[in-house]
GROMACS .gro file of C-alpha atoms in nm:
model
  409
    1UNK     CA    1  -7.774   6.672   7.828
    2UNK     CA    2  -7.399   6.727   7.820
    3UNK     CA    3  -7.345   7.059   7.997
    4UNK     CA    4  -7.000   7.216   7.965
    5UNK     CA    5  -6.877   7.337   8.306
    6UNK     CA    6  -6.799   7.686   8.173
    7UNK     CA    7  -7.159   7.718   8.052
    8UNK     CA    8  -7.283   7.606   8.392
    9UNK     CA    9  -7.070   7.871   8.565
   10UNK     CA   10  -7.201   8.138   8.329
   11UNK     CA   11  -7.563   8.034   8.383
   12UNK     CA   12  -7.514   8.032   8.760
   13UNK     CA   13  -7.373   8.382   8.766
   14UNK     CA   14  -7.657   8.510   8.549
   15UNK     CA   15  -7.917   8.347   8.777
   16UNK     CA   16  -7.769   8.414   9.122
   17UNK     CA   17  -7.540   8.717   9.060
   18UNK     CA   18  -7.244   8.563   9.240
   19UNK     CA   19  -6.940   8.357   9.139
   20UNK     CA   20  -6.980   7.992   9.249
   21UNK     CA   21  -6.752   7.707   9.342
   22UNK     CA   22  -6.762   7.408   9.108
   23UNK     CA   23  -6.768   7.035   9.191
   24UNK     CA   24  -6.799   6.714   8.991
   25UNK     CA   25  -6.889   6.355   9.076
   26UNK     CA   26  -6.870   6.071   8.821
   27UNK     CA   27  -7.118   5.817   8.704
   28UNK     CA   28  -7.004   5.457   8.707
   29UNK     CA   29  -6.999   5.139   8.510
   30UNK     CA   30  -6.985   4.803   8.686
   31UNK     CA   31  -6.755   4.556   8.514
   32UNK     CA   32  -6.891   4.261   8.710
   33UNK     CA   33  -7.074   4.198   9.037
   34UNK     CA   34  -7.437   4.292   8.979
   35UNK     CA   35  -7.692   4.290   9.262
   36UNK     CA   36  -7.424   4.166   9.501
   37UNK     CA   37  -7.362   4.488   9.694
   38UNK     CA   38  -7.681   4.475   9.899
   39UNK     CA   39  -7.600   4.111   9.970
   40UNK     CA   40  -7.269   4.213  10.134
   41UNK     CA   41  -7.075   4.066   9.843
   42UNK     CA   42  -6.803   4.190   9.608
   43UNK     CA   43  -6.837   4.434   9.320
   44UNK     CA   44  -6.598   4.573   9.058
   45UNK     CA   45  -6.707   4.918   8.936
   46UNK     CA   46  -6.513   5.197   8.769
   47UNK     CA   47  -6.593   5.566   8.780
   48UNK     CA   48  -6.643   5.707   8.428
   49UNK     CA   49  -6.582   6.038   8.257
   50UNK     CA   50  -6.954   6.118   8.233
   51UNK     CA   51  -7.032   6.315   8.546
   52UNK     CA   52  -7.261   6.550   8.738
   53UNK     CA   53  -7.146   6.909   8.782
   54UNK     CA   54  -7.262   7.121   9.074
   55UNK     CA   55  -7.206   7.497   9.086
   56UNK     CA   56  -7.274   7.626   9.437
   57UNK     CA   57  -7.252   7.939   9.650
   58UNK     CA   58  -7.363   8.014  10.006
   59UNK     CA   59  -7.704   8.171  10.025
   60UNK     CA   60  -7.722   8.540  10.116
   61UNK     CA   61  -8.085   8.643  10.098
   62UNK     CA   62  -8.034   8.972  10.278
   63UNK     CA   63  -7.740   9.203  10.223
   64UNK     CA   64  -7.725   9.467  10.495
   65UNK     CA   65  -7.437   9.644  10.327
   66UNK     CA   66  -7.665   9.723  10.031
   67UNK     CA   67  -7.918   9.916  10.237
   68UNK     CA   68  -7.929  10.162  10.526
   69UNK     CA   69  -8.069  10.032  10.854
   70UNK     CA   70  -8.138  10.328  11.079
   71UNK     CA   71  -8.308  10.186  11.380
   72UNK     CA   72  -8.298   9.885  11.607
   73UNK     CA   73  -8.639   9.753  11.503
   74UNK     CA   74  -8.543   9.733  11.137
   75UNK     CA   75  -8.208   9.577  11.227
   76UNK     CA   76  -8.376   9.305  11.435
   77UNK     CA   77  -8.619   9.234  11.151
   78UNK     CA   78  -8.323   9.209  10.911
   79UNK     CA   79  -8.143   8.960  11.136
   80UNK     CA   80  -8.457   8.747  11.174
   81UNK     CA   81  -8.511   8.741  10.799
   82UNK     CA   82  -8.153   8.636  10.741
   83UNK     CA   83  -8.170   8.359  11.000
   84UNK     CA   84  -8.489   8.221  10.848
   85UNK     CA   85  -8.337   8.214  10.500
   86UNK     CA   86  -7.981   8.102  10.578
   87UNK     CA   87  -8.093   7.737  10.591
   88UNK     CA   88  -8.284   7.740  10.264
   89UNK     CA   89  -8.146   7.558   9.962
   90UNK     CA   90  -8.241   7.657   9.610
   91UNK     CA   91  -8.167   7.406   9.333
   92UNK     CA   92  -8.178   7.462   8.958
   93UNK     CA   93  -8.140   7.180   8.703
   94UNK     CA   94  -8.010   7.273   8.359
   95UNK     CA   95  -8.134   6.939   8.228
   96UNK     CA   96  -8.494   6.976   8.343
   97UNK     CA   97  -8.517   7.355   8.340
   98UNK     CA   98  -8.672   7.332   8.684
   99UNK     CA   99  -8.608   7.513   9.012
  100UNK     CA  100  -8.686   7.379   9.358
  101UNK     CA  101  -8.639   7.532   9.702
  102UNK     CA  102  -8.659   7.377  10.047
  103UNK     CA  103  -8.562   7.462  10.403
  104UNK     CA  104  -8.351   7.242  10.625
  105UNK     CA  105  -8.551   7.374  10.920
  106UNK     CA  106  -8.883   7.242  10.787
  107UNK     CA  107  -9.022   6.893  10.737
  108UNK     CA  108  -8.893   6.737  10.414
  109UNK     CA  109  -9.146   6.601  10.166
  110UNK     CA  110  -9.060   6.358   9.890
  111UNK     CA  111  -9.167   6.471   9.542
  112UNK     CA  112  -9.086   6.153   9.347
  113UNK     CA  113  -8.858   6.347   9.111
  114UNK     CA  114  -8.488   6.424   9.063
  115UNK     CA  115  -8.513   6.676   9.347
  116UNK     CA  116  -8.545   6.392   9.599
  117UNK     CA  117  -8.178   6.300   9.550
  118UNK     CA  118  -8.069   6.655   9.636
  119UNK     CA  119  -8.308   6.711   9.923
  120UNK     CA  120  -8.257   6.361  10.060
  121UNK     CA  121  -7.881   6.404  10.085
  122UNK     CA  122  -7.906   6.751  10.241
  123UNK     CA  123  -8.156   6.635  10.500
  124UNK     CA  124  -7.961   6.316  10.578
  125UNK     CA  125  -7.633   6.501  10.625
  126UNK     CA  126  -7.803   6.757  10.846
  127UNK     CA  127  -7.972   6.494  11.061
  128UNK     CA  128  -7.638   6.313  11.099
  129UNK     CA  129  -7.506   6.611  11.292
  130UNK     CA  130  -7.346   6.820  11.020
  131UNK     CA  131  -7.516   7.157  11.033
  132UNK     CA  132  -7.533   7.277  10.677
  133UNK     CA  133  -7.577   7.633  10.570
  134UNK     CA  134  -7.817   7.747  10.302
  135UNK     CA  135  -7.699   7.750   9.943
  136UNK     CA  136  -7.787   7.807   9.581
  137UNK     CA  137  -7.703   7.511   9.356
  138UNK     CA  138  -7.712   7.463   8.982
  139UNK     CA  139  -7.679   7.107   8.855
  140UNK     CA  140  -7.559   7.001   8.511
  141UNK     CA  141  -7.563   6.637   8.399
  142UNK     CA  142  -7.364   6.442   8.144
  143UNK     CA  143  -7.470   6.107   8.295
  144UNK     CA  144  -7.790   6.005   8.113
  145UNK     CA  145  -8.067   5.942   8.364
  146UNK     CA  146  -8.233   5.601   8.369
  147UNK     CA  147  -7.937   5.449   8.185
  148UNK     CA  148  -7.793   5.232   8.462
  149UNK     CA  149  -7.481   5.450   8.491
  150UNK     CA  150  -7.579   5.578   8.835
  151UNK     CA  151  -7.679   5.935   8.766
  152UNK     CA  152  -7.858   5.926   9.102
  153UNK     CA  153  -7.541   5.855   9.303
  154UNK     CA  154  -7.349   6.116   9.101
  155UNK     CA  155  -7.610   6.379   9.197
  156UNK     CA  156  -7.609   6.264   9.560
  157UNK     CA  157  -7.232   6.265   9.601
  158UNK     CA  158  -7.176   6.593   9.414
  159UNK     CA  159  -7.449   6.758   9.620
  160UNK     CA  160  -7.328   6.621   9.952
  161UNK     CA  161  -6.962   6.701   9.889
  162UNK     CA  162  -7.037   7.057   9.775
  163UNK     CA  163  -7.271   7.130  10.068
  164UNK     CA  164  -7.008   7.004  10.312
  165UNK     CA  165  -6.745   7.220  10.149
  166UNK     CA  166  -6.932   7.551  10.167
  167UNK     CA  167  -7.040   7.469  10.523
  168UNK     CA  168  -6.673   7.418  10.624
  169UNK     CA  169  -6.757   7.064  10.738
  170UNK     CA  170  -6.515   6.774  10.703
  171UNK     CA  171  -6.619   6.414  10.642
  172UNK     CA  172  -6.433   6.107  10.525
  173UNK     CA  173  -6.539   5.997  10.179
  174UNK     CA  174  -6.645   5.653  10.303
  175UNK     CA  175  -6.882   5.821  10.550
  176UNK     CA  176  -7.019   6.045  10.277
  177UNK     CA  177  -7.086   5.736  10.064
  178UNK     CA  178  -7.273   5.573  10.351
  179UNK     CA  179  -7.489   5.880  10.412
  180UNK     CA  180  -7.568   5.920  10.043
  181UNK     CA  181  -7.674   5.554  10.033
  182UNK     CA  182  -7.892   5.612  10.339
  183UNK     CA  183  -8.056   5.907  10.166
  184UNK     CA  184  -8.144   5.694   9.864
  185UNK     CA  185  -8.267   5.407  10.082
  186UNK     CA  186  -8.472   5.608  10.330
  187UNK     CA  187  -8.571   5.929  10.153
  188UNK     CA  188  -8.587   5.832   9.786
  189UNK     CA  189  -8.713   5.482   9.862
  190UNK     CA  190  -8.470   5.276   9.648
  191UNK     CA  191  -8.307   5.004   9.857
  192UNK     CA  192  -7.975   5.019   9.674
  193UNK     CA  193  -7.646   4.888   9.804
  194UNK     CA  194  -7.344   5.109   9.856
  195UNK     CA  195  -7.153   5.042   9.534
  196UNK     CA  196  -7.267   5.346   9.335
  197UNK     CA  197  -7.205   5.603   9.607
  198UNK     CA  198  -6.876   5.438   9.703
  199UNK     CA  199  -6.724   5.451   9.355
  200UNK     CA  200  -6.852   5.807   9.300
  201UNK     CA  201  -6.660   5.906   9.614
  202UNK     CA  202  -6.346   5.693   9.587
  203UNK     CA  203  -6.295   5.612   9.220
  204UNK     CA  204  -5.937   5.618   9.091
  205UNK     CA  205  -5.827   5.723   8.746
  206UNK     CA  206  -5.723   5.432   8.526
  207UNK     CA  207  -5.853   5.175   8.774
  208UNK     CA  208  -6.161   4.983   8.869
  209UNK     CA  209  -6.211   4.902   9.237
  210UNK     CA  210  -6.278   4.562   9.387
  211UNK     CA  211  -6.497   4.650   9.683
  212UNK     CA  212  -6.595   4.424   9.971
  213UNK     CA  213  -6.942   4.557  10.048
  214UNK     CA  214  -6.941   4.392  10.390
  215UNK     CA  215  -6.620   4.542  10.532
  216UNK     CA  216  -6.592   4.829  10.278
  217UNK     CA  217  -6.230   4.731  10.222
  218UNK     CA  218  -6.128   4.787   9.862
  219UNK     CA  219  -5.832   4.767   9.630
  220UNK     CA  220  -5.772   4.935   9.294
  221UNK     CA  221  -5.710   4.715   8.992
  222UNK     CA  222  -5.550   4.874   8.685
  223UNK     CA  223  -5.743   4.854   8.360
  224UNK     CA  224  -5.498   4.753   8.084
  225UNK     CA  225  -5.391   5.049   7.872
  226UNK     CA  226  -5.475   4.874   7.546
  227UNK     CA  227  -5.840   4.825   7.645
  228UNK     CA  228  -6.130   5.068   7.613
  229UNK     CA  229  -6.446   5.067   7.819
  230UNK     CA  230  -6.731   5.109   7.572
  231UNK     CA  231  -7.080   5.166   7.709
  232UNK     CA  232  -7.382   5.100   7.488
  233UNK     CA  233  -7.705   5.270   7.593
  234UNK     CA  234  -8.009   5.077   7.473
  235UNK     CA  235  -8.219   5.394   7.529
  236UNK     CA  236  -8.464   5.184   7.729
  237UNK     CA  237  -8.510   5.373   8.054
  238UNK     CA  238  -8.548   5.193   8.381
  239UNK     CA  239  -8.717   5.299   8.704
  240UNK     CA  240  -8.586   5.128   9.017
  241UNK     CA  241  -8.732   5.312   9.318
  242UNK     CA  242  -9.019   5.113   9.464
  243UNK     CA  243  -9.015   4.866   9.176
  244UNK     CA  244  -8.852   4.540   9.073
  245UNK     CA  245  -8.518   4.636   9.226
  246UNK     CA  246  -8.677   4.644   9.571
  247UNK     CA  247  -8.855   4.317   9.495
  248UNK     CA  248  -8.522   4.148   9.420
  249UNK     CA  249  -8.375   4.271   9.745
  250UNK     CA  250  -8.672   4.134   9.939
  251UNK     CA  251  -8.635   3.800   9.762
  252UNK     CA  252  -8.271   3.784   9.869
  253UNK     CA  253  -8.371   3.851  10.230
  254UNK     CA  254  -8.630   3.576  10.201
  255UNK     CA  255  -8.362   3.340  10.068
  256UNK     CA  256  -8.142   3.410  10.372
  257UNK     CA  257  -8.432   3.344  10.609
  258UNK     CA  258  -8.509   3.012  10.441
  259UNK     CA  259  -8.149   2.897  10.412
  260UNK     CA  260  -8.080   2.980  10.777
  261UNK     CA  261  -8.279   2.666  10.864
  262UNK     CA  262  -8.004   2.463  10.697
  263UNK     CA  263  -7.703   2.693  10.740
  264UNK     CA  264  -7.722   2.845  11.089
  265UNK     CA  265  -7.565   3.186  11.148
  266UNK     CA  266  -7.582   3.328  10.796
  267UNK     CA  267  -7.665   3.699  10.779
  268UNK     CA  268  -7.664   3.753  10.404
  269UNK     CA  269  -7.611   3.560  10.082
  270UNK     CA  270  -7.242   3.654  10.113
  271UNK     CA  271  -7.224   3.382  10.381
  272UNK     CA  272  -7.360   3.109  10.151
  273UNK     CA  273  -7.135   2.893   9.932
  274UNK     CA  274  -7.215   2.757   9.585
  275UNK     CA  275  -7.204   2.407   9.733
  276UNK     CA  276  -7.471   2.500   9.988
  277UNK     CA  277  -7.692   2.644   9.714
  278UNK     CA  278  -7.656   2.320   9.521
  279UNK     CA  279  -7.733   2.110   9.828
  280UNK     CA  280  -8.020   2.305   9.982
  281UNK     CA  281  -8.159   2.482   9.675
  282UNK     CA  282  -8.424   2.213   9.613
  283UNK     CA  283  -8.576   2.307   9.950
  284UNK     CA  284  -8.647   2.661   9.826
  285UNK     CA  285  -8.924   2.787   9.600
  286UNK     CA  286  -8.802   2.803   9.241
  287UNK     CA  287  -8.790   3.184   9.216
  288UNK     CA  288  -8.603   3.219   9.546
  289UNK     CA  289  -8.361   2.943   9.443
  290UNK     CA  290  -8.283   3.123   9.116
  291UNK     CA  291  -8.224   3.457   9.288
  292UNK     CA  292  -7.996   3.290   9.540
  293UNK     CA  293  -7.804   3.103   9.271
  294UNK     CA  294  -7.731   3.424   9.081
  295UNK     CA  295  -7.604   3.618   9.381
  296UNK     CA  296  -7.382   3.343   9.519
  297UNK     CA  297  -7.233   3.259   9.180
  298UNK     CA  298  -7.185   3.628   9.097
  299UNK     CA  299  -6.991   3.689   9.417
  300UNK     CA  300  -6.755   3.408   9.315
  301UNK     CA  301  -6.727   3.550   8.963
  302UNK     CA  302  -6.602   3.881   9.103
  303UNK     CA  303  -6.328   3.699   9.295
  304UNK     CA  304  -6.232   3.511   8.980
  305UNK     CA  305  -6.244   3.828   8.769
  306UNK     CA  306  -6.003   4.005   9.003
  307UNK     CA  307  -5.752   3.723   8.962
  308UNK     CA  308  -5.798   3.732   8.583
  309UNK     CA  309  -5.742   4.109   8.571
  310UNK     CA  310  -5.436   4.090   8.793
  311UNK     CA  311  -5.283   3.830   8.559
  312UNK     CA  312  -5.393   4.027   8.247
  313UNK     CA  313  -5.610   3.734   8.134
  314UNK     CA  314  -5.874   3.935   7.950
  315UNK     CA  315  -6.008   3.628   7.771
  316UNK     CA  316  -6.103   3.474   8.107
  317UNK     CA  317  -6.236   3.808   8.229
  318UNK     CA  318  -6.458   3.827   7.921
  319UNK     CA  319  -6.588   3.475   7.979
  320UNK     CA  320  -6.687   3.572   8.333
  321UNK     CA  321  -6.872   3.874   8.193
  322UNK     CA  322  -7.061   3.641   7.959
  323UNK     CA  323  -7.156   3.413   8.248
  324UNK     CA  324  -7.264   3.712   8.453
  325UNK     CA  325  -7.503   3.834   8.184
  326UNK     CA  326  -7.653   3.489   8.139
  327UNK     CA  327  -7.711   3.462   8.512
  328UNK     CA  328  -7.870   3.807   8.530
  329UNK     CA  329  -8.095   3.718   8.237
  330UNK     CA  330  -8.199   3.368   8.343
  331UNK     CA  331  -8.173   3.350   8.724
  332UNK     CA  332  -8.214   3.708   8.839
  333UNK     CA  333  -8.445   3.803   8.550
  334UNK     CA  334  -8.345   4.169   8.531
  335UNK     CA  335  -8.246   4.188   8.165
  336UNK     CA  336  -8.473   4.274   7.872
  337UNK     CA  337  -8.486   4.204   7.499
  338UNK     CA  338  -8.287   4.515   7.407
  339UNK     CA  339  -8.009   4.446   7.658
  340UNK     CA  340  -7.979   4.086   7.540
  341UNK     CA  341  -7.969   4.197   7.179
  342UNK     CA  342  -7.702   4.459   7.248
  343UNK     CA  343  -7.485   4.199   7.421
  344UNK     CA  344  -7.531   3.952   7.134
  345UNK     CA  345  -7.434   4.211   6.873
  346UNK     CA  346  -7.130   4.321   7.073
  347UNK     CA  347  -7.004   3.969   7.134
  348UNK     CA  348  -6.975   3.912   6.757
  349UNK     CA  349  -6.746   4.211   6.696
  350UNK     CA  350  -6.368   4.191   6.646
  351UNK     CA  351  -6.159   4.295   6.944
  352UNK     CA  352  -6.431   4.234   7.205
  353UNK     CA  353  -6.318   4.052   7.517
  354UNK     CA  354  -6.649   4.064   7.702
  355UNK     CA  355  -6.997   4.218   7.706
  356UNK     CA  356  -7.273   4.225   7.965
  357UNK     CA  357  -7.553   4.438   8.100
  358UNK     CA  358  -7.449   4.680   8.371
  359UNK     CA  359  -7.653   4.844   8.644
  360UNK     CA  360  -7.981   4.743   8.799
  361UNK     CA  361  -8.132   4.615   8.477
  362UNK     CA  362  -8.472   4.638   8.307
  363UNK     CA  363  -8.309   4.862   8.046
  364UNK     CA  364  -8.014   5.095   8.050
  365UNK     CA  365  -7.664   5.005   7.931
  366UNK     CA  366  -7.421   4.730   7.851
  367UNK     CA  367  -7.048   4.745   7.926
  368UNK     CA  368  -6.792   4.610   7.682
  369UNK     CA  369  -6.417   4.550   7.704
  370UNK     CA  370  -6.277   4.627   7.360
  371UNK     CA  371  -5.925   4.650   7.221
  372UNK     CA  372  -5.848   5.019   7.173
  373UNK     CA  373  -5.755   4.984   6.809
  374UNK     CA  374  -6.098   4.842   6.727
  375UNK     CA  375  -6.314   5.051   6.960
  376UNK     CA  376  -6.424   5.311   6.702
  377UNK     CA  377  -6.529   5.049   6.447
  378UNK     CA  378  -6.706   4.865   6.729
  379UNK     CA  379  -6.911   5.176   6.805
  380UNK     CA  380  -7.010   5.227   6.442
  381UNK     CA  381  -7.103   4.866   6.374
  382UNK     CA  382  -7.295   4.806   6.696
  383UNK     CA  383  -7.494   5.129   6.661
  384UNK     CA  384  -7.592   5.048   6.303
  385UNK     CA  385  -7.688   4.686   6.375
  386UNK     CA  386  -7.889   4.772   6.688
  387UNK     CA  387  -8.077   5.043   6.499
  388UNK     CA  388  -8.147   4.806   6.210
  389UNK     CA  389  -8.296   4.543   6.441
  390UNK     CA  390  -8.488   4.768   6.682
  391UNK     CA  391  -8.548   5.100   6.509
  392UNK     CA  392  -8.382   5.266   6.810
  393UNK     CA  393  -8.070   5.480   6.776
  394UNK     CA  394  -7.844   5.393   7.070
  395UNK     CA  395  -7.594   5.620   7.238
  396UNK     CA  396  -7.246   5.472   7.268
  397UNK     CA  397  -6.979   5.618   7.495
  398UNK     CA  398  -6.611   5.536   7.498
  399UNK     CA  399  -6.465   5.621   7.836
  400UNK     CA  400  -6.167   5.579   8.059
  401UNK     CA  401  -6.180   5.505   8.430
  402UNK     CA  402  -6.208   5.839   8.612
  403UNK     CA  403  -6.140   5.976   8.959
  404UNK     CA  404  -6.406   6.020   9.226
  405UNK     CA  405  -6.570   6.339   9.351
  406UNK     CA  406  -6.357   6.653   9.328
  407UNK     CA  407  -6.370   7.030   9.364
  408UNK     CA  408  -6.279   7.179   9.028
  409UNK     CA  409  -6.302   7.552   9.104
   0.00000   0.00000   0.00000
């Protein structure tokens, strides 16, 4: 649901009777480097124009200036009521039409719904030593959920940044990204890497970021002005928490444990070379060998893609995207029929440099690098062909690379 920020502000004022502050955090598309972040490797995401909006105001459950308090007993009761409510957070979603309330002074319970991203971040920030004050939040989404464009990280970062702001608490954006990742790992239960939260915090307009997920060093790489990022949503939703995503991460950890017998001192698949995979791979079970081969080769592809982008070699960049999708499909086994079909259709279109699945997989979106002059025809043709072959009407978004989390009002 694409909620205009002015409509969100209006709805907030009608619901809570106070003028809010307004924040936004972007979704993301990953150009290359899939399932490498939790292996301490390299990734190359860009923040996109689709975003999460959060309207927020401090909570004031009791207003003593609106009533007459004539005696000490009533005044004490008023103060106690206010103290008990000051640390409550009320959250309304315009997308789900649902309201949820929780207290930071009570035990947090996971609900296995969108509310876990909000509550998880609030609780994690509070436990990290940042005392948050109570608030009313209203959330509007333009990032489609379950699409692989990281709606979860957009909610987390927008929530965390806005709660810090109204609580007059300062935090470096890298630290916010880490805490939002921790919330998703420990509270939500999805063992994601840090890429999504990092780009939602630190994205730069007109650029993708090459991020070293081990050191968290990064550098912006300009996206050529004559290229459009076109995202094709297969409309096949994915669910990652507690599912195949976590299985893949466990398989990578198993690969490290097995390879450490042959390559002492390795801590993650980042420390393994393609030559070592080739040499010692036959000693691993087939599934573990395939997972290892994808991650190690994908880390190298990101390095190569950065060099291609810096030299404006979009043909080579597109070839690396093709290799990445093949590896995700065959070795990591996180693609699906609809994703493969969408990539095949896209690759045949004029003006396309590269196409691949993006995100965790099992559904969601593909990312395509398309010459600007042919991007609109690309959208029309791909949508029609995909619908003809599947009966599903896709959503296709043309976007630029956007900035990270910001206060708007």
